Amino acid sequence: MTKKFGKKAAMVMLSATLLGGVFVTVPNALTTTTAQASAKISYAEFKDDVAAAKSAVKLATPAAQQILNSKFFTKLEKNPTNAYNVNASNSFVSIMTALCNDGTKNLDSDGHLTTESTKDWKAIQALSNHFIGEFTSNGQSTVQDAYDSIVANDGDGWTDYDGFPGYQWAFSQGFDGAFNGVKVTGIPSTPKSYISKLSAKKTSKKYVKVSGSAKLYKSANYAHIKTYKGYRYAKLNSKHNFSKSIYAPKAKTVKVTVGHYANGHYKAVTSTKTVHVK
């Protein structure tokens, strides 16, 4: 039974409030629901969560976006199940941690919101509102308390520096209660790279011309060509084709792999393909 994602609890914006000379909109208290994730999440639902997280990050400061960049999300997407692990370095909770850390740094000396920390707060709420509908009622209550500690009700505006770290802790607890142990199903398998064409022809009594092309799903830049005389490398062009004339007068067969070569190290990304010399 897979987790059912409906619309997450919506963040309704209240009337704008003037805080320390910065005109910002204040989100209302989070809507409390009782939905909770089950043990399985489909890959499509995972991709929906990723898209929501990326949209939330776009609301944050440039500094936060620099941390939560495309490289971060590439790592997160490579291990979908790990993305729901609250202790993982590339997870949805680590996104919240980065946003809260940046928001804390951008508060003023009295712990009040500034233009920059307001951006982080909007990103924090966008991420929360996507997931909050899956938290248990206790998890939602914990997040609600953290929310209330930031949005003060006594007219003073905003609380001190403990607000954002407290919110991160509350979100982490609620998230763990909802997603601990879930598995992402239907993850598409990564296609394997392979050598699609390969030929070896004698161009003279002493030389063999080895040519071919590869279909790549991983980064590669060289073909590794082996004959009885040893091995040589042929650089791939932009279309993943390669060609090399090799001194091998008595060669009967040629073995080739395609892979990545850098700093004296070569790692094949295809299996070995053997071709007879014509």
Short mmCIF file of C-alpha atoms in Angstrom, two decimals:
data_model
loop_
_atom_site.label_atom_id
_atom_site.label_comp_id
_atom_site.label_asym_id
_atom_site.label_seq_id
_atom_site.Cartn_x
_atom_site.Cartn_y
_atom_site.Cartn_z
CA MET A 1 0.00 0.00 0.00
CA THR A 2 1.53 3.25 -1.09
CA LYS A 3 1.39 6.60 0.59
CA LYS A 4 -1.40 8.77 -0.74
CA PHE A 5 -0.36 12.32 -1.50
CA GLY A 6 -3.19 14.72 -1.72
CA LYS A 7 -2.82 18.45 -1.54
CA LYS A 8 -0.54 19.34 1.33
CA ALA A 9 -1.78 21.73 3.99
CA ALA A 10 -1.98 25.07 2.29
CA MET A 11 -0.20 28.16 3.57
CA VAL A 12 -2.67 31.04 3.53
CA MET A 13 -1.06 34.44 3.58
CA LEU A 14 -2.42 36.96 6.03
CA SER A 15 -2.40 40.68 5.57
CA ALA A 16 1.02 42.21 5.25
CA THR A 17 2.71 43.35 8.44
CA LEU A 18 5.36 45.99 8.82
CA LEU A 19 8.30 44.55 10.77
CA GLY A 20 11.34 46.65 11.45
CA GLY A 21 10.80 48.64 8.29
CA VAL A 22 10.51 45.48 6.17
CA PHE A 23 7.09 44.90 4.59
CA VAL A 24 6.47 41.16 4.65
CA THR A 25 3.53 38.79 4.44
CA VAL A 26 3.01 36.48 7.37
CA PRO A 27 1.78 32.91 6.83
CA ASN A 28 -1.06 31.73 9.02
CA ALA A 29 -0.87 28.81 11.43
CA LEU A 30 -0.43 25.44 9.73
CA THR A 31 -3.59 23.52 9.03
CA THR A 32 -3.78 20.36 11.12
CA THR A 33 -4.73 17.13 9.36
CA THR A 34 -4.30 13.48 10.25
CA ALA A 35 -2.87 11.95 7.07
CA GLN A 36 0.28 9.89 7.48
CA ALA A 37 2.66 8.15 5.09
CA SER A 38 2.69 4.38 4.90
CA ALA A 39 5.66 2.10 4.31
CA LYS A 40 5.93 2.67 0.56
CA ILE A 41 6.19 5.72 -1.66
CA SER A 42 6.05 5.57 -5.44
CA TYR A 43 8.84 7.05 -7.51
CA ALA A 44 6.34 9.51 -9.02
CA GLU A 45 5.46 10.75 -5.52
CA PHE A 46 9.15 11.08 -4.73
CA LYS A 47 9.63 13.22 -7.84
CA ASP A 48 6.71 15.37 -6.70
CA ASP A 49 8.45 15.89 -3.36
CA VAL A 50 11.68 16.82 -5.13
CA ALA A 51 9.89 19.35 -7.33
CA ALA A 52 8.23 20.91 -4.27
CA ALA A 53 11.57 21.12 -2.45
CA LYS A 54 13.21 22.80 -5.43
CA SER A 55 10.37 25.33 -5.62
CA ALA A 56 10.74 26.08 -1.92
CA VAL A 57 14.49 26.63 -2.21
CA LYS A 58 13.90 29.18 -4.98
CA LEU A 59 12.22 31.39 -2.37
CA ALA A 60 15.30 31.40 -0.12
CA THR A 61 18.34 33.66 -0.17
CA PRO A 62 21.08 33.26 -2.80
CA ALA A 63 23.38 31.95 -0.04
CA ALA A 64 20.94 29.14 0.80
CA GLN A 65 20.42 28.38 -2.87
CA GLN A 66 24.18 28.08 -3.31
CA ILE A 67 24.25 25.33 -0.68
CA LEU A 68 21.09 23.63 -1.96
CA ASN A 69 22.25 23.72 -5.57
CA SER A 70 21.84 21.34 -8.50
CA LYS A 71 24.69 19.16 -7.24
CA PHE A 72 22.89 18.72 -3.91
CA PHE A 73 19.67 17.69 -5.63
CA THR A 74 21.51 15.36 -8.00
CA LYS A 75 22.87 13.47 -4.99
CA LEU A 76 19.44 13.46 -3.34
CA GLU A 77 17.77 12.06 -6.45
CA LYS A 78 20.36 9.30 -6.85
CA ASN A 79 19.13 7.67 -3.64
CA PRO A 80 15.36 8.26 -3.35
CA THR A 81 14.81 6.13 -0.24
CA ASN A 82 17.68 7.86 1.58
CA ALA A 83 16.05 11.22 0.86
CA TYR A 84 13.49 10.39 3.58
CA ASN A 85 16.16 9.49 6.14
CA VAL A 86 16.40 12.35 8.64
CA ASN A 87 20.08 11.56 9.28
CA ALA A 88 21.17 11.60 5.64
CA SER A 89 23.29 14.47 4.35
CA ASN A 90 21.22 14.76 1.15
CA SER A 91 17.63 14.53 2.31
CA PHE A 92 14.48 16.62 2.64
CA VAL A 93 15.27 17.25 6.30
CA SER A 94 18.78 18.44 5.46
CA ILE A 95 17.12 20.99 3.15
CA MET A 96 15.11 22.29 6.08
CA THR A 97 18.27 22.37 8.21
CA ALA A 98 20.10 24.49 5.64
CA LEU A 99 17.17 26.91 5.34
CA CYS A 100 16.85 27.30 9.11
CA ASN A 101 20.60 27.77 9.55
CA ASP A 102 20.61 30.49 6.89
CA GLY A 103 17.53 32.13 8.40
CA THR A 104 19.20 32.25 11.82
CA LYS A 105 22.30 33.93 10.38
CA ASN A 106 20.15 36.58 8.72
CA LEU A 107 18.19 37.73 11.78
CA ASP A 108 19.10 41.14 13.13
CA SER A 109 20.89 41.68 16.44
CA ASP A 110 17.57 41.54 18.33
CA GLY A 111 16.55 38.29 16.69
CA HIS A 112 13.98 39.92 14.41
CA LEU A 113 13.38 39.16 10.76
CA THR A 114 15.26 41.06 8.09
CA THR A 115 14.65 41.11 4.36
CA GLU A 116 16.98 38.12 3.94
CA SER A 117 15.63 36.01 6.81
CA THR A 118 12.10 36.66 5.56
CA LYS A 119 13.06 34.93 2.31
CA ASP A 120 14.26 31.90 4.25
CA TRP A 121 11.08 31.90 6.34
CA LYS A 122 8.95 31.78 3.19
CA ALA A 123 11.05 28.88 1.89
CA ILE A 124 10.75 27.09 5.25
CA GLN A 125 6.98 27.42 5.21
CA ALA A 126 6.72 26.27 1.59
CA LEU A 127 8.69 23.10 2.41
CA SER A 128 6.66 22.52 5.58
CA ASN A 129 3.34 22.93 3.84
CA HIS A 130 4.21 20.30 1.26
CA PHE A 131 4.93 17.62 3.87
CA ILE A 132 2.83 18.62 6.90
CA GLY A 133 -0.29 16.76 5.71
CA GLU A 134 1.62 13.47 6.03
CA PHE A 135 2.71 14.03 9.64
CA THR A 136 0.94 12.42 12.56
CA SER A 137 -1.30 14.64 14.65
CA ASN A 138 1.45 14.78 17.28
CA GLY A 139 4.01 15.71 14.65
CA GLN A 140 1.78 18.46 13.33
CA SER A 141 1.21 19.75 16.85
CA THR A 142 4.97 19.90 17.46
CA VAL A 143 5.49 21.89 14.27
CA GLN A 144 2.56 24.14 15.18
CA ASP A 145 4.18 24.94 18.54
CA ALA A 146 7.46 25.78 16.78
CA TYR A 147 5.55 27.96 14.33
CA ASP A 148 3.87 29.82 17.18
CA SER A 149 7.24 30.38 18.85
CA ILE A 150 8.38 32.29 15.77
CA VAL A 151 5.16 34.14 15.00
CA ALA A 152 4.69 35.82 18.38
CA ASN A 153 1.15 36.66 19.49
CA ASP A 154 2.07 39.40 21.96
CA GLY A 155 2.64 42.13 19.40
CA ASP A 156 6.42 42.00 19.70
CA GLY A 157 6.81 40.53 16.23
CA TRP A 158 9.43 37.80 16.19
CA THR A 159 11.13 35.72 18.81
CA ASP A 160 14.83 35.28 19.41
CA TYR A 161 17.51 33.18 17.68
CA ASP A 162 16.08 29.92 19.06
CA GLY A 163 13.12 30.18 16.72
CA PHE A 164 14.59 28.75 13.53
CA PRO A 165 16.63 25.94 15.16
CA GLY A 166 13.54 25.01 17.16
CA TYR A 167 11.49 24.87 13.99
CA GLN A 168 14.09 22.65 12.32
CA TRP A 169 13.99 20.24 15.26
CA ALA A 170 10.19 20.13 15.22
CA PHE A 171 10.05 19.50 11.47
CA SER A 172 12.70 16.78 11.77
CA GLN A 173 10.74 15.03 14.53
CA GLY A 174 7.49 15.22 12.60
CA PHE A 175 9.14 14.08 9.38
CA ASP A 176 10.79 11.11 11.07
CA GLY A 177 7.50 10.07 12.61
CA ALA A 178 5.84 10.11 9.20
CA PHE A 179 8.55 8.69 6.95
CA ASN A 180 10.85 6.58 9.10
CA GLY A 181 11.55 3.30 7.28
CA VAL A 182 9.65 4.08 4.08
CA LYS A 183 10.84 2.63 0.78
CA VAL A 184 10.53 4.24 -2.63
CA THR A 185 9.14 1.81 -5.19
CA GLY A 186 9.24 1.84 -8.99
CA ILE A 187 12.66 3.48 -9.21
CA PRO A 188 13.67 3.22 -12.88
CA SER A 189 16.79 1.18 -13.50
CA THR A 190 19.78 3.00 -14.92
CA PRO A 191 20.48 1.88 -18.51
CA LYS A 192 23.91 0.35 -19.03
CA SER A 193 26.44 1.97 -21.33
CA TYR A 194 27.66 -0.22 -24.18
CA ILE A 195 29.79 -0.24 -27.31
CA SER A 196 27.32 -0.09 -30.18
CA LYS A 197 29.74 -0.41 -33.11
CA LEU A 198 33.25 -1.82 -33.35
CA SER A 199 35.54 -2.78 -36.21
CA ALA A 200 39.23 -3.58 -36.63
CA LYS A 201 40.78 -3.52 -40.08
CA LYS A 202 44.36 -3.84 -41.27
CA THR A 203 45.47 -0.69 -43.06
CA SER A 204 48.92 -2.13 -43.82
CA LYS A 205 51.00 -5.17 -42.88
CA LYS A 206 51.83 -3.59 -39.54
CA TYR A 207 48.88 -1.38 -38.51
CA VAL A 208 45.30 -2.04 -37.49
CA LYS A 209 42.67 0.68 -37.48
CA VAL A 210 40.19 0.26 -34.64
CA SER A 211 36.96 2.26 -34.92
CA GLY A 212 33.72 2.29 -33.01
CA SER A 213 31.06 4.19 -31.13
CA ALA A 214 29.41 3.92 -27.73
CA LYS A 215 25.99 4.51 -26.26
CA LEU A 216 26.68 6.18 -22.92
CA TYR A 217 24.61 6.63 -19.78
CA LYS A 218 27.64 7.44 -17.62
CA SER A 219 30.47 9.89 -18.19
CA ALA A 220 33.24 8.53 -20.43
CA ASN A 221 35.98 10.09 -22.51
CA TYR A 222 38.27 7.33 -23.83
CA ALA A 223 38.18 3.92 -25.45
CA HIS A 224 40.66 1.42 -23.99
CA ILE A 225 41.98 -0.73 -26.86
CA LYS A 226 43.92 -3.91 -26.14
CA THR A 227 45.93 -6.13 -28.51
CA TYR A 228 48.70 -8.66 -27.96
CA LYS A 229 51.08 -5.65 -28.07
CA GLY A 230 49.47 -4.03 -25.04
CA TYR A 231 46.88 -1.30 -24.83
CA ARG A 232 46.27 2.18 -26.24
CA TYR A 233 43.69 4.89 -25.63
CA ALA A 234 41.49 6.60 -28.22
CA LYS A 235 39.65 9.79 -27.25
CA LEU A 236 35.91 9.91 -27.82
CA ASN A 237 34.49 12.76 -29.87
CA SER A 238 31.29 14.65 -29.05
CA LYS A 239 29.21 11.87 -30.62
CA HIS A 240 31.05 9.17 -28.62
CA ASN A 241 32.88 7.85 -31.68
CA PHE A 242 36.53 6.80 -31.60
CA SER A 243 39.23 5.70 -34.04
CA LYS A 244 42.87 4.71 -33.58
CA SER A 245 45.57 3.17 -35.76
CA ILE A 246 47.63 0.72 -33.71
CA TYR A 247 50.89 -1.02 -34.44
CA ALA A 248 50.02 -4.72 -34.15
CA PRO A 249 51.34 -6.74 -37.14
CA LYS A 250 50.10 -10.12 -35.89
CA ALA A 251 46.83 -9.07 -34.25
CA LYS A 252 43.96 -11.48 -34.76
CA THR A 253 41.51 -9.90 -32.29
CA VAL A 254 41.09 -6.59 -30.51
CA LYS A 255 39.38 -6.04 -27.14
CA VAL A 256 37.82 -2.68 -26.30
CA THR A 257 36.10 -1.03 -23.36
CA VAL A 258 34.91 2.57 -23.07
CA GLY A 259 35.31 4.49 -19.85
CA HIS A 260 36.62 7.55 -18.07
CA TYR A 261 40.31 8.35 -17.89
CA ALA A 262 41.70 11.09 -15.64
CA ASN A 263 44.84 11.66 -13.56
CA GLY A 264 46.37 8.36 -14.60
CA HIS A 265 43.31 6.31 -13.64
CA TYR A 266 40.90 4.59 -16.00
CA LYS A 267 37.48 3.18 -15.08
CA ALA A 268 35.43 1.29 -17.65
CA VAL A 269 31.71 2.07 -17.95
CA THR A 270 31.03 -0.60 -20.60
CA SER A 271 31.70 -4.31 -20.74
CA THR A 272 34.56 -5.57 -22.93
CA LYS A 273 33.75 -6.11 -26.59
CA THR A 274 35.95 -8.29 -28.79
CA VAL A 275 36.25 -7.95 -32.55
CA HIS A 276 38.23 -9.99 -35.10
CA VAL A 277 40.71 -8.16 -37.28
CA LYS A 278 39.80 -8.18 -40.95
#
